[in-house]
Amino acid sequence: MTAPASALPVRQTPAADLLDSFSVGRHLRQLRKQHNLTLAQVSTATGMASSQLSMLENGKREAKVSQLHKLAQLYAVSLDTLTSGTPDRRTALEIELDRAMNSPLAQQRNLPQVRISPRMSTEVLEALVGLYREIEHQADQTAATPEEARRANVDLRAEMRARNNYFPELEAEAGKLLAKVDYHQGPLSQHAIGAITEHLGFTLHHVTDLPHSTRSVTDLDQMRIYLPQARNSDHDPRTVLLQALGHYVLGHRAPTNYGDFLRQRVETNYFAAALQMPESSTVLHLRTAKKNKQLAVEDLRDSFAVSYESAAHRMTNLLTHHLELPVHFLRVHESGTIYKAYENDGVCFPADHTGAIEGQPVCRFWTARQVFEVADQFNSFDSYTDTPSGTFWCTARVEHASGGDFATSLGVPYVHAKWFRGRITKYRDTSSCPDERCCRRPPERMARQWEKRAWPSARAHSHLLAALPPGAFPGVDEMAVYAFLEAHAED
Ligand SMILES: [Zn+2]
């Protein structure tokens, strides 16, 4: 049979998968047709009943090896060919459709079934298989495999770098809102945040049963924002509220893929930071500090009553655009892996084959790792690091969160260190990473000593390997969210 011009490519099925009765049956029928034999003729030749043959061909019964032997002999093929040979196009389509209809995906969604019969036209088969492939593809996309999540992160970081991590349209939105509540300078007060909420028409509801997978839930129908009652040490409640408002102000729709979801998260984080550390006040603060050669993350943190991480991150938004300073930012877990990173100063981050840096180990000699070794947890740790891409000055601090200790560091190329308070420091390290001999490959003496005498048991990093739960909002249990909203709607 000739396939139509627009035909789908035949999907290669691994031989081992072909052993199920459906595909063996389809293959048997194909061979019988090729030999121009009727069921009755095969029955006579093999001594098997016609009804039995029919059931085998329809995949209703599993063939015994002895039966397969007889049939293989009759059709002059090897047993291997019978169970693993490449089926013709029509057969391949039938097999694929049968698999797709019985896949967990089809069952989860309760998709209607159709009986695959010889009378079904190849065109219909093509269409159904094509639809199933599309459904699978869509499911793969929303499931956000770690691979896709990594690629989406890489794309987004490239864009942030191209814009020096400065988003004027988000600064403008935040500025408009601040003007509405009569903000002039300094940190954004709790009172001002309340005024913003009210101005946008929302009411706040503090609850004890917020779904576990969420930080806040917004009821757009009744214009309510639900927040947790208990204070979560990881997240400043003001930030959580401003991020929830951000989704509304920025007109976000349910994300269509993982890249979309990430972008929205970056935008709302940016927006919340632009409200808590308004551009006008913050740039004034930074300019003055630079003029006095006293730039310091802690000062911005203390002036605007935000976390060290928020202050350091906000500096990446404004230092290049307004003060012509290229920067890099890192958030590193105590295990040494990167959680977040940004650079436009040429520092060379470790990366995997997709270019992703999340989850990659940071060089032991970098400030973001060295800071864990420092006893003084009150002052920031400042040091210079010579790397293959130049010398950088960095400042870092360790903060405790529920997932462990995290270092946040901000750095600049050597020539710009002079604007920062921490420029005078006795700490200096050399890193030759990504060369493995820098800090990843043990020295030869040590390797000889321990090579065959060490047996460490690895701790699984399940959070990096697991696919995120499917649904419009990756990682969020939609069922729990809807049930929660319904339970509270009548309050
Ligand atoms: Zn290293």
Short mmCIF file of C-alpha atoms and ligand atoms in Angstrom, two decimals:
data_model
loop_
_atom_site.label_atom_id
_atom_site.label_comp_id
_atom_site.label_asym_id
_atom_site.label_seq_id
_atom_site.Cartn_x
_atom_site.Cartn_y
_atom_site.Cartn_z
CA MET A 1 0.00 0.00 0.00
CA THR A 2 1.39 3.44 -0.92
CA ALA A 3 1.29 6.02 1.80
CA PRO A 4 -0.19 9.44 1.00
CA ALA A 5 2.24 12.29 0.42
CA SER A 6 1.51 13.90 3.77
CA ALA A 7 2.03 10.62 5.58
CA LEU A 8 3.55 10.51 9.03
CA PRO A 9 7.04 9.09 9.25
CA VAL A 10 7.03 5.46 10.38
CA ARG A 11 8.07 5.33 14.00
CA GLN A 12 10.82 2.83 14.68
CA THR A 13 9.68 0.42 17.34
CA PRO A 14 12.35 -1.32 19.38
CA ALA A 15 12.36 -5.08 18.63
CA ALA A 16 11.93 -6.08 22.25
CA ASP A 17 8.66 -4.16 22.42
CA LEU A 18 7.19 -6.05 19.50
CA LEU A 19 6.63 -9.23 21.42
CA ASP A 20 3.14 -8.31 22.54
CA SER A 21 0.31 -10.34 21.07
CA PHE A 22 -1.21 -7.44 19.16
CA SER A 23 1.86 -6.74 17.07
CA VAL A 24 2.69 -10.43 16.58
CA GLY A 25 -0.89 -10.95 15.40
CA ARG A 26 -0.73 -8.07 12.96
CA HIS A 27 2.54 -9.39 11.65
CA LEU A 28 1.08 -12.87 11.16
CA ARG A 29 -1.82 -11.47 9.17
CA GLN A 30 0.52 -9.40 7.04
CA LEU A 31 2.57 -12.53 6.20
CA ARG A 32 -0.55 -14.56 5.38
CA LYS A 33 -1.76 -11.82 3.00
CA GLN A 34 1.68 -11.68 1.36
CA HIS A 35 1.41 -15.42 0.69
CA ASN A 36 -2.16 -15.06 -0.58
CA LEU A 37 -3.44 -17.62 1.86
CA THR A 38 -6.84 -17.86 3.57
CA LEU A 39 -7.26 -18.75 7.21
CA ALA A 40 -8.65 -22.13 6.14
CA GLN A 41 -5.55 -22.85 4.01
CA VAL A 42 -3.21 -21.98 6.89
CA SER A 43 -5.33 -24.16 9.15
CA THR A 44 -4.91 -27.11 6.83
CA ALA A 45 -1.18 -26.54 6.50
CA THR A 46 -0.47 -26.20 10.21
CA GLY A 47 -3.21 -28.24 11.81
CA MET A 48 -4.28 -25.24 13.90
CA ALA A 49 -7.99 -24.35 14.01
CA SER A 50 -9.13 -21.38 11.91
CA SER A 51 -10.77 -19.79 14.95
CA GLN A 52 -7.51 -20.08 16.85
CA LEU A 53 -5.56 -18.51 13.98
CA SER A 54 -8.06 -15.69 13.81
CA MET A 55 -7.68 -15.00 17.52
CA LEU A 56 -3.90 -14.97 17.17
CA GLU A 57 -4.05 -12.55 14.24
CA ASN A 58 -6.39 -10.26 16.15
CA GLY A 59 -4.10 -10.24 19.14
CA LYS A 60 -6.79 -11.76 21.32
CA ARG A 61 -4.57 -14.62 22.33
CA GLU A 62 -0.88 -15.00 22.92
CA ALA A 63 0.81 -17.44 20.53
CA LYS A 64 2.70 -20.40 21.99
CA VAL A 65 6.28 -20.81 20.83
CA SER A 66 5.37 -24.14 19.19
CA GLN A 67 2.63 -22.40 17.17
CA LEU A 68 4.97 -19.61 16.16
CA HIS A 69 7.43 -22.22 14.97
CA LYS A 70 4.85 -23.83 12.70
CA LEU A 71 3.78 -20.47 11.27
CA ALA A 72 7.34 -19.27 10.78
CA GLN A 73 8.08 -22.47 8.84
CA LEU A 74 4.98 -22.04 6.67
CA TYR A 75 5.80 -18.41 5.82
CA ALA A 76 9.50 -19.27 5.40
CA VAL A 77 10.72 -16.71 7.92
CA SER A 78 12.79 -17.14 11.05
CA LEU A 79 11.16 -17.01 14.44
CA ASP A 80 13.07 -13.79 15.06
CA THR A 81 11.61 -12.14 12.00
CA LEU A 82 8.16 -13.11 13.12
CA THR A 83 8.52 -11.49 16.51
CA SER A 84 10.84 -8.62 15.72
CA GLY A 85 10.92 -8.00 11.97
CA THR A 86 10.05 -4.58 10.63
CA PRO A 87 6.30 -4.46 10.00
CA ASP A 88 4.91 -2.74 6.88
CA ARG A 89 3.57 0.76 7.13
CA ARG A 90 -0.09 -0.17 7.68
CA THR A 91 0.86 -2.70 10.37
CA ALA A 92 3.18 -0.21 12.03
CA LEU A 93 0.33 2.32 12.22
CA GLU A 94 -2.06 -0.27 13.66
CA ILE A 95 0.47 -1.25 16.29
CA GLU A 96 1.17 2.34 17.21
CA LEU A 97 -2.52 3.19 17.50
CA ASP A 98 -3.18 0.13 19.65
CA ARG A 99 -0.33 1.12 21.97
CA ALA A 100 -1.44 4.74 22.13
CA MET A 101 -5.05 3.82 22.96
CA ASN A 102 -3.85 1.60 25.79
CA SER A 103 -1.19 3.98 27.06
CA PRO A 104 -1.41 5.34 30.61
CA LEU A 105 -1.89 8.80 29.08
CA ALA A 106 -5.03 7.73 27.16
CA GLN A 107 -6.34 5.91 30.21
CA GLN A 108 -5.74 8.85 32.53
CA ARG A 109 -7.73 11.07 30.21
CA ASN A 110 -10.38 8.47 29.55
CA LEU A 111 -10.10 8.90 25.78
CA PRO A 112 -12.65 6.94 23.71
CA GLN A 113 -11.42 3.73 22.05
CA VAL A 114 -11.97 2.53 18.50
CA ARG A 115 -11.71 -1.05 17.20
CA ILE A 116 -8.82 -1.40 14.80
CA SER A 117 -10.15 -3.46 11.88
CA PRO A 118 -8.83 -4.25 8.40
CA ARG A 119 -11.68 -2.12 7.01
CA MET A 120 -10.39 1.03 8.71
CA SER A 121 -8.75 3.12 5.99
CA THR A 122 -5.06 3.96 6.25
CA GLU A 123 -6.02 7.62 6.06
CA VAL A 124 -8.09 7.31 9.25
CA LEU A 125 -5.25 5.41 10.91
CA GLU A 126 -2.82 8.15 9.93
CA ALA A 127 -5.11 10.81 11.37
CA LEU A 128 -5.66 8.99 14.67
CA VAL A 129 -1.99 8.18 15.13
CA GLY A 130 -1.13 11.79 14.29
CA LEU A 131 -3.56 13.04 16.94
CA TYR A 132 -2.16 10.68 19.56
CA ARG A 133 1.38 11.79 18.78
CA GLU A 134 0.35 15.39 19.26
CA ILE A 135 -1.32 14.61 22.59
CA GLU A 136 1.84 12.85 23.76
CA HIS A 137 3.97 15.75 22.59
CA GLN A 138 1.81 18.24 24.49
CA ALA A 139 1.95 16.08 27.60
CA ASP A 140 5.75 15.95 27.35
CA GLN A 141 5.86 19.72 27.15
CA THR A 142 3.71 20.37 30.20
CA ALA A 143 5.45 17.66 32.17
CA ALA A 144 8.57 19.80 31.77
CA THR A 145 11.22 17.13 31.74
CA PRO A 146 14.42 18.26 33.43
CA GLU A 147 15.94 18.57 29.95
CA GLU A 148 13.25 20.99 28.77
CA ALA A 149 13.37 22.92 32.02
CA ARG A 150 17.12 23.33 31.55
CA ARG A 151 16.77 24.54 27.97
CA ALA A 152 14.08 27.03 28.99
CA ASN A 153 16.40 28.34 31.71
CA VAL A 154 19.25 28.74 29.23
CA ASP A 155 17.08 30.73 26.80
CA LEU A 156 15.77 32.98 29.52
CA ARG A 157 19.22 33.68 30.96
CA ALA A 158 20.53 34.60 27.51
CA GLU A 159 17.75 37.13 27.18
CA MET A 160 18.36 38.57 30.64
CA ARG A 161 22.04 38.92 29.82
CA ALA A 162 21.27 40.68 26.53
CA ARG A 163 19.18 43.21 28.48
CA ASN A 164 21.72 43.57 31.31
CA ASN A 165 18.98 42.15 33.54
CA TYR A 166 17.18 45.49 33.33
CA PHE A 167 13.52 45.52 32.25
CA PRO A 168 12.34 49.11 31.76
CA GLU A 169 8.71 48.09 31.11
CA LEU A 170 8.54 46.37 34.52
CA GLU A 171 10.20 49.34 36.22
CA ALA A 172 7.57 51.56 34.57
CA GLU A 173 4.66 49.40 35.77
CA ALA A 174 6.03 49.45 39.31
CA GLY A 175 6.62 53.21 39.07
CA LYS A 176 3.02 53.85 37.98
CA LEU A 177 1.67 51.86 40.89
CA LEU A 178 3.97 53.62 43.38
CA ALA A 179 2.80 57.01 42.11
CA LYS A 180 -0.82 55.99 42.69
CA VAL A 181 -0.16 55.37 46.38
CA ASP A 182 1.87 58.55 46.75
CA TYR A 183 5.24 56.87 47.27
CA HIS A 184 8.17 59.29 47.21
CA GLN A 185 11.34 57.73 48.58
CA GLY A 186 12.90 55.11 50.84
CA PRO A 187 11.62 51.63 51.59
CA LEU A 188 8.08 50.61 50.71
CA SER A 189 6.15 50.52 53.98
CA GLN A 190 3.67 47.86 55.03
CA HIS A 191 1.08 50.64 54.87
CA ALA A 192 1.96 51.44 51.25
CA ILE A 193 1.70 47.76 50.31
CA GLY A 194 -1.78 47.72 51.86
CA ALA A 195 -2.69 50.79 49.83
CA ILE A 196 -1.46 49.14 46.61
CA THR A 197 -3.54 46.04 47.35
CA GLU A 198 -6.61 48.15 47.96
CA HIS A 199 -6.00 50.32 44.91
CA LEU A 200 -5.98 47.19 42.73
CA GLY A 201 -9.29 46.08 44.29
CA PHE A 202 -8.05 43.05 46.24
CA THR A 203 -8.77 41.98 49.79
CA LEU A 204 -6.33 39.89 51.83
CA HIS A 205 -7.26 36.64 53.56
CA HIS A 206 -4.85 34.92 55.90
CA VAL A 207 -5.60 31.21 56.14
CA THR A 208 -4.11 28.14 57.79
CA ASP A 209 -4.97 25.64 55.04
CA LEU A 210 -3.23 27.09 51.99
CA PRO A 211 -2.39 24.21 49.59
CA HIS A 212 1.04 22.87 50.33
CA SER A 213 2.36 23.45 46.80
CA THR A 214 1.57 27.20 46.81
CA ARG A 215 2.84 30.42 48.40
CA SER A 216 -0.39 32.28 47.73
CA VAL A 217 -3.61 31.71 45.81
CA THR A 218 -5.63 34.43 44.09
CA ASP A 219 -9.39 34.23 43.52
CA LEU A 220 -9.81 36.47 40.49
CA ASP A 221 -13.57 36.22 40.68
CA GLN A 222 -13.94 37.64 44.15
CA MET A 223 -10.65 39.57 43.97
CA ARG A 224 -9.20 37.88 47.03
CA ILE A 225 -5.62 36.97 47.79
CA TYR A 226 -5.10 34.09 50.19
CA LEU A 227 -1.86 34.07 52.15
CA PRO A 228 -0.53 31.70 54.79
CA GLN A 229 -1.12 32.71 58.39
CA ALA A 230 2.05 31.20 59.78
CA ARG A 231 5.17 33.09 58.82
CA ASN A 232 7.38 31.08 56.59
CA SER A 233 10.97 32.07 57.28
CA ASP A 234 11.98 31.41 53.65
CA HIS A 235 9.70 33.98 52.13
CA ASP A 236 9.11 37.57 53.18
CA PRO A 237 5.28 37.85 53.37
CA ARG A 238 5.47 41.28 51.68
CA THR A 239 7.33 39.76 48.75
CA VAL A 240 4.81 36.93 48.43
CA LEU A 241 1.93 39.44 48.34
CA LEU A 242 3.66 41.72 45.82
CA GLN A 243 4.40 38.74 43.57
CA ALA A 244 0.74 37.70 43.68
CA LEU A 245 -0.26 41.24 42.70
CA GLY A 246 2.41 41.17 39.99
CA HIS A 247 0.68 38.34 38.11
CA TYR A 248 -2.48 40.46 38.02
CA VAL A 249 -0.88 43.79 37.14
CA LEU A 250 1.27 42.23 34.40
CA GLY A 251 -1.77 40.50 32.91
CA HIS A 252 -0.36 36.99 33.10
CA ARG A 253 -2.43 34.12 31.65
CA ALA A 254 -2.09 30.46 32.58
CA PRO A 255 1.36 29.51 31.22
CA THR A 256 1.32 27.39 28.03
CA ASN A 257 4.72 25.77 28.57
CA TYR A 258 7.59 25.64 31.01
CA GLY A 259 9.42 28.54 29.36
CA ASP A 260 6.33 30.67 29.79
CA PHE A 261 6.06 29.69 33.44
CA LEU A 262 9.70 30.64 34.07
CA ARG A 263 9.34 33.96 32.32
CA GLN A 264 6.29 34.85 34.40
CA ARG A 265 8.14 33.95 37.57
CA VAL A 266 11.10 36.11 36.59
CA GLU A 267 8.75 38.99 35.78
CA THR A 268 6.80 38.81 39.03
CA ASN A 269 10.01 38.54 41.07
CA TYR A 270 11.38 41.54 39.22
CA PHE A 271 8.16 43.47 39.68
CA ALA A 272 8.02 42.73 43.43
CA ALA A 273 11.65 43.81 43.81
CA ALA A 274 11.00 46.99 41.81
CA LEU A 275 8.23 47.86 44.27
CA GLN A 276 10.23 47.02 47.39
CA MET A 277 13.35 48.78 46.12
CA PRO A 278 11.95 51.44 43.77
CA GLU A 279 14.19 52.40 40.87
CA SER A 280 14.42 56.11 41.72
CA SER A 281 15.34 55.66 45.42
CA THR A 282 17.57 52.67 44.81
CA VAL A 283 19.56 54.26 42.00
CA LEU A 284 20.06 57.35 44.16
CA HIS A 285 21.33 55.15 46.98
CA LEU A 286 23.68 53.25 44.66
CA ARG A 287 25.04 56.37 42.94
CA THR A 288 25.88 57.98 46.26
CA ALA A 289 27.54 54.79 47.49
CA LYS A 290 29.58 54.50 44.30
CA LYS A 291 30.71 58.11 44.53
CA ASN A 292 31.93 57.41 48.08
CA LYS A 293 33.43 54.06 47.05
CA GLN A 294 31.14 52.42 49.60
CA LEU A 295 28.95 50.13 47.47
CA ALA A 296 27.78 47.25 49.68
CA VAL A 297 24.94 44.76 49.42
CA GLU A 298 24.24 45.02 53.18
CA ASP A 299 23.64 48.76 52.93
CA LEU A 300 20.99 48.30 50.28
CA ARG A 301 19.51 45.46 52.33
CA ASP A 302 19.34 47.63 55.46
CA SER A 303 18.08 50.76 53.70
CA PHE A 304 15.12 48.93 52.19
CA ALA A 305 14.53 46.27 54.86
CA VAL A 306 14.83 43.34 52.45
CA SER A 307 16.84 40.12 52.48
CA TYR A 308 20.51 40.02 51.47
CA GLU A 309 19.55 37.90 48.47
CA SER A 310 16.88 40.39 47.33
CA ALA A 311 19.31 43.30 47.68
CA ALA A 312 22.10 41.51 45.79
CA HIS A 313 19.69 40.46 43.05
CA ARG A 314 18.26 43.97 42.73
CA MET A 315 21.78 45.30 42.25
CA THR A 316 22.10 43.12 39.14
CA ASN A 317 19.05 44.93 37.71
CA LEU A 318 20.45 48.42 38.19
CA LEU A 319 24.26 48.39 38.38
CA THR A 320 24.94 47.87 34.67
CA HIS A 321 22.15 50.03 33.24
CA HIS A 322 22.56 52.98 35.60
CA LEU A 323 26.14 52.76 36.89
CA GLU A 324 27.95 51.03 33.99
CA LEU A 325 29.15 48.18 36.19
CA PRO A 326 29.02 44.63 34.78
CA VAL A 327 28.20 42.09 37.50
CA HIS A 328 27.60 38.46 38.32
CA PHE A 329 25.30 36.91 40.91
CA LEU A 330 25.24 33.43 42.37
CA ARG A 331 23.04 31.56 44.81
CA VAL A 332 24.78 28.38 45.86
CA HIS A 333 23.58 25.57 48.11
CA GLU A 334 25.87 24.33 50.88
CA SER A 335 26.38 21.17 48.77
CA GLY A 336 28.18 23.42 46.28
CA THR A 337 25.57 23.37 43.50
CA ILE A 338 24.15 26.43 41.76
CA TYR A 339 20.52 27.31 42.38
CA LYS A 340 20.46 30.64 40.58
CA ALA A 341 23.03 32.56 38.63
CA TYR A 342 23.38 35.56 36.37
CA GLU A 343 26.34 37.25 34.72
CA ASN A 344 27.19 39.90 32.18
CA ASP A 345 30.79 40.41 33.29
CA GLY A 346 32.39 37.46 31.47
CA VAL A 347 32.80 35.19 34.49
CA CYS A 348 32.70 31.57 33.32
CA PHE A 349 29.98 29.54 35.06
CA PRO A 350 30.08 25.72 35.00
CA ALA A 351 27.53 24.38 32.49
CA ASP A 352 26.18 21.07 31.21
CA HIS A 353 25.77 20.03 27.54
CA THR A 354 22.59 22.12 27.17
CA GLY A 355 24.33 25.19 28.57
CA ALA A 356 22.33 24.94 31.79
CA ILE A 357 24.09 25.97 34.98
CA GLU A 358 21.44 25.09 37.57
CA GLY A 359 22.58 22.10 39.59
CA GLN A 360 26.19 22.42 38.43
CA PRO A 361 28.97 22.39 41.03
CA VAL A 362 30.75 25.70 41.62
CA CYS A 363 34.54 25.77 41.89
CA ARG A 364 35.67 25.25 45.48
CA PHE A 365 37.91 28.29 45.26
CA TRP A 366 35.18 30.72 44.28
CA THR A 367 33.92 33.17 46.91
CA ALA A 368 30.46 31.59 46.90
CA ARG A 369 32.03 28.32 48.14
CA GLN A 370 34.79 29.76 50.32
CA VAL A 371 32.24 31.76 52.33
CA PHE A 372 30.97 28.51 53.88
CA GLU A 373 34.40 28.03 55.47
CA VAL A 374 34.42 31.42 57.18
CA ALA A 375 33.68 31.59 60.90
CA ASP A 376 32.44 35.21 60.83
CA GLN A 377 28.81 34.99 59.75
CA PHE A 378 28.01 38.58 60.69
CA ASN A 379 30.11 40.45 58.17
CA SER A 380 30.17 39.75 54.48
CA PHE A 381 33.07 37.73 53.11
CA ASP A 382 35.05 39.50 50.39
CA SER A 383 37.73 37.98 48.21
CA TYR A 384 39.52 38.12 44.89
CA THR A 385 39.61 35.09 42.62
CA ASP A 386 41.97 34.66 39.69
CA THR A 387 40.19 32.65 36.99
CA PRO A 388 40.98 31.75 33.37
CA SER A 389 38.59 34.56 32.33
CA GLY A 390 40.19 37.18 34.56
CA THR A 391 40.31 38.29 38.18
CA PHE A 392 37.05 39.01 39.96
CA TRP A 393 36.23 40.60 43.27
CA CYS A 394 33.22 39.05 45.01
CA THR A 395 31.30 39.51 48.21
CA ALA A 396 29.16 36.79 49.76
CA ARG A 397 27.02 35.85 52.73
CA VAL A 398 25.43 32.65 53.95
CA GLU A 399 21.73 32.64 54.83
CA HIS A 400 19.78 29.79 56.30
CA ALA A 401 16.62 28.51 54.56
CA SER A 402 14.48 25.40 54.98
CA GLY A 403 16.43 23.55 52.27
CA GLY A 404 19.78 24.19 53.99
CA ASP A 405 22.38 26.96 53.99
CA PHE A 406 22.69 29.08 50.88
CA ALA A 407 25.43 31.49 49.87
CA THR A 408 24.50 34.57 47.90
CA SER A 409 27.35 36.30 46.16
CA LEU A 410 27.74 39.36 43.97
CA GLY A 411 30.90 39.97 41.99
CA VAL A 412 32.54 42.32 39.50
CA PRO A 413 35.70 42.26 37.36
CA TYR A 414 38.85 43.43 39.17
CA VAL A 415 38.86 46.95 37.68
CA HIS A 416 35.46 47.70 39.23
CA ALA A 417 36.28 46.45 42.74
CA LYS A 418 37.38 49.98 43.66
CA TRP A 419 33.76 51.14 44.01
CA PHE A 420 32.93 48.54 46.66
CA ARG A 421 33.53 48.80 50.40
CA GLY A 422 34.91 45.28 50.63
CA ARG A 423 37.72 45.94 48.09
CA ILE A 424 40.38 45.76 50.80
CA THR A 425 40.60 42.10 51.74
CA LYS A 426 43.40 39.66 52.48
CA TYR A 427 41.58 36.79 50.79
CA ARG A 428 42.71 35.77 47.33
CA ASP A 429 42.29 32.44 45.57
CA THR A 430 43.12 30.90 42.22
CA SER A 431 40.67 28.83 40.22
CA SER A 432 41.49 27.01 37.00
CA CYS A 433 38.01 25.47 36.61
CA PRO A 434 36.53 24.20 34.30
CA ASP A 435 39.85 22.30 34.17
CA GLU A 436 39.02 19.27 36.30
CA ARG A 437 42.45 19.29 37.90
CA CYS A 438 41.50 22.54 39.65
CA CYS A 439 39.27 21.04 42.32
CA ARG A 440 37.38 18.06 40.92
CA ARG A 441 40.00 15.46 40.07
CA PRO A 442 41.92 14.26 43.13
CA PRO A 443 45.72 14.68 42.99
CA GLU A 444 47.55 11.57 41.72
CA ARG A 445 49.00 10.66 45.12
CA MET A 446 45.56 10.67 46.71
CA ALA A 447 44.02 8.79 43.79
CA ARG A 448 46.65 6.04 44.08
CA GLN A 449 46.05 5.79 47.80
CA TRP A 450 42.26 5.51 47.65
CA GLU A 451 41.29 4.41 44.17
CA LYS A 452 40.13 0.91 45.07
CA ARG A 453 39.47 1.48 48.77
CA ALA A 454 36.60 3.94 48.75
CA TRP A 455 32.93 3.10 48.36
CA PRO A 456 30.74 6.13 48.93
CA SER A 457 26.97 5.76 48.77
CA ALA A 458 25.42 8.59 46.78
CA ARG A 459 22.58 10.69 48.06
CA ALA A 460 20.02 11.04 45.26
CA HIS A 461 19.25 14.56 44.14
CA SER A 462 15.64 13.77 43.39
CA HIS A 463 14.64 17.42 43.10
CA LEU A 464 16.91 17.84 40.11
CA LEU A 465 15.95 14.62 38.37
CA ALA A 466 12.21 14.38 38.92
CA ALA A 467 9.89 15.71 36.27
CA LEU A 468 7.59 18.36 37.63
CA PRO A 469 3.96 17.38 38.10
CA PRO A 470 1.94 18.05 34.95
CA GLY A 471 -0.59 20.86 34.71
CA ALA A 472 -0.74 24.50 33.73
CA PHE A 473 1.35 25.56 36.73
CA PRO A 474 4.39 23.29 37.05
CA GLY A 475 4.84 21.97 40.57
CA VAL A 476 1.39 23.03 41.70
CA ASP A 477 -1.34 20.57 42.66
CA GLU A 478 -4.30 22.00 40.74
CA MET A 479 -6.80 19.70 42.40
CA ALA A 480 -5.79 20.95 45.84
CA VAL A 481 -5.93 24.57 44.71
CA TYR A 482 -9.43 24.30 43.24
CA ALA A 483 -10.72 22.41 46.28
CA PHE A 484 -9.20 25.08 48.50
CA LEU A 485 -10.80 27.94 46.54
CA GLU A 486 -14.18 26.24 46.58
CA ALA A 487 -14.01 25.68 50.34
CA HIS A 488 -13.22 29.35 50.94
CA ALA A 489 -15.49 30.94 48.36
CA GLU A 490 -18.42 30.92 50.76
CA ASP A 491 -16.49 32.45 53.73
ZN ZN B 1 37.89 24.72 40.74
#
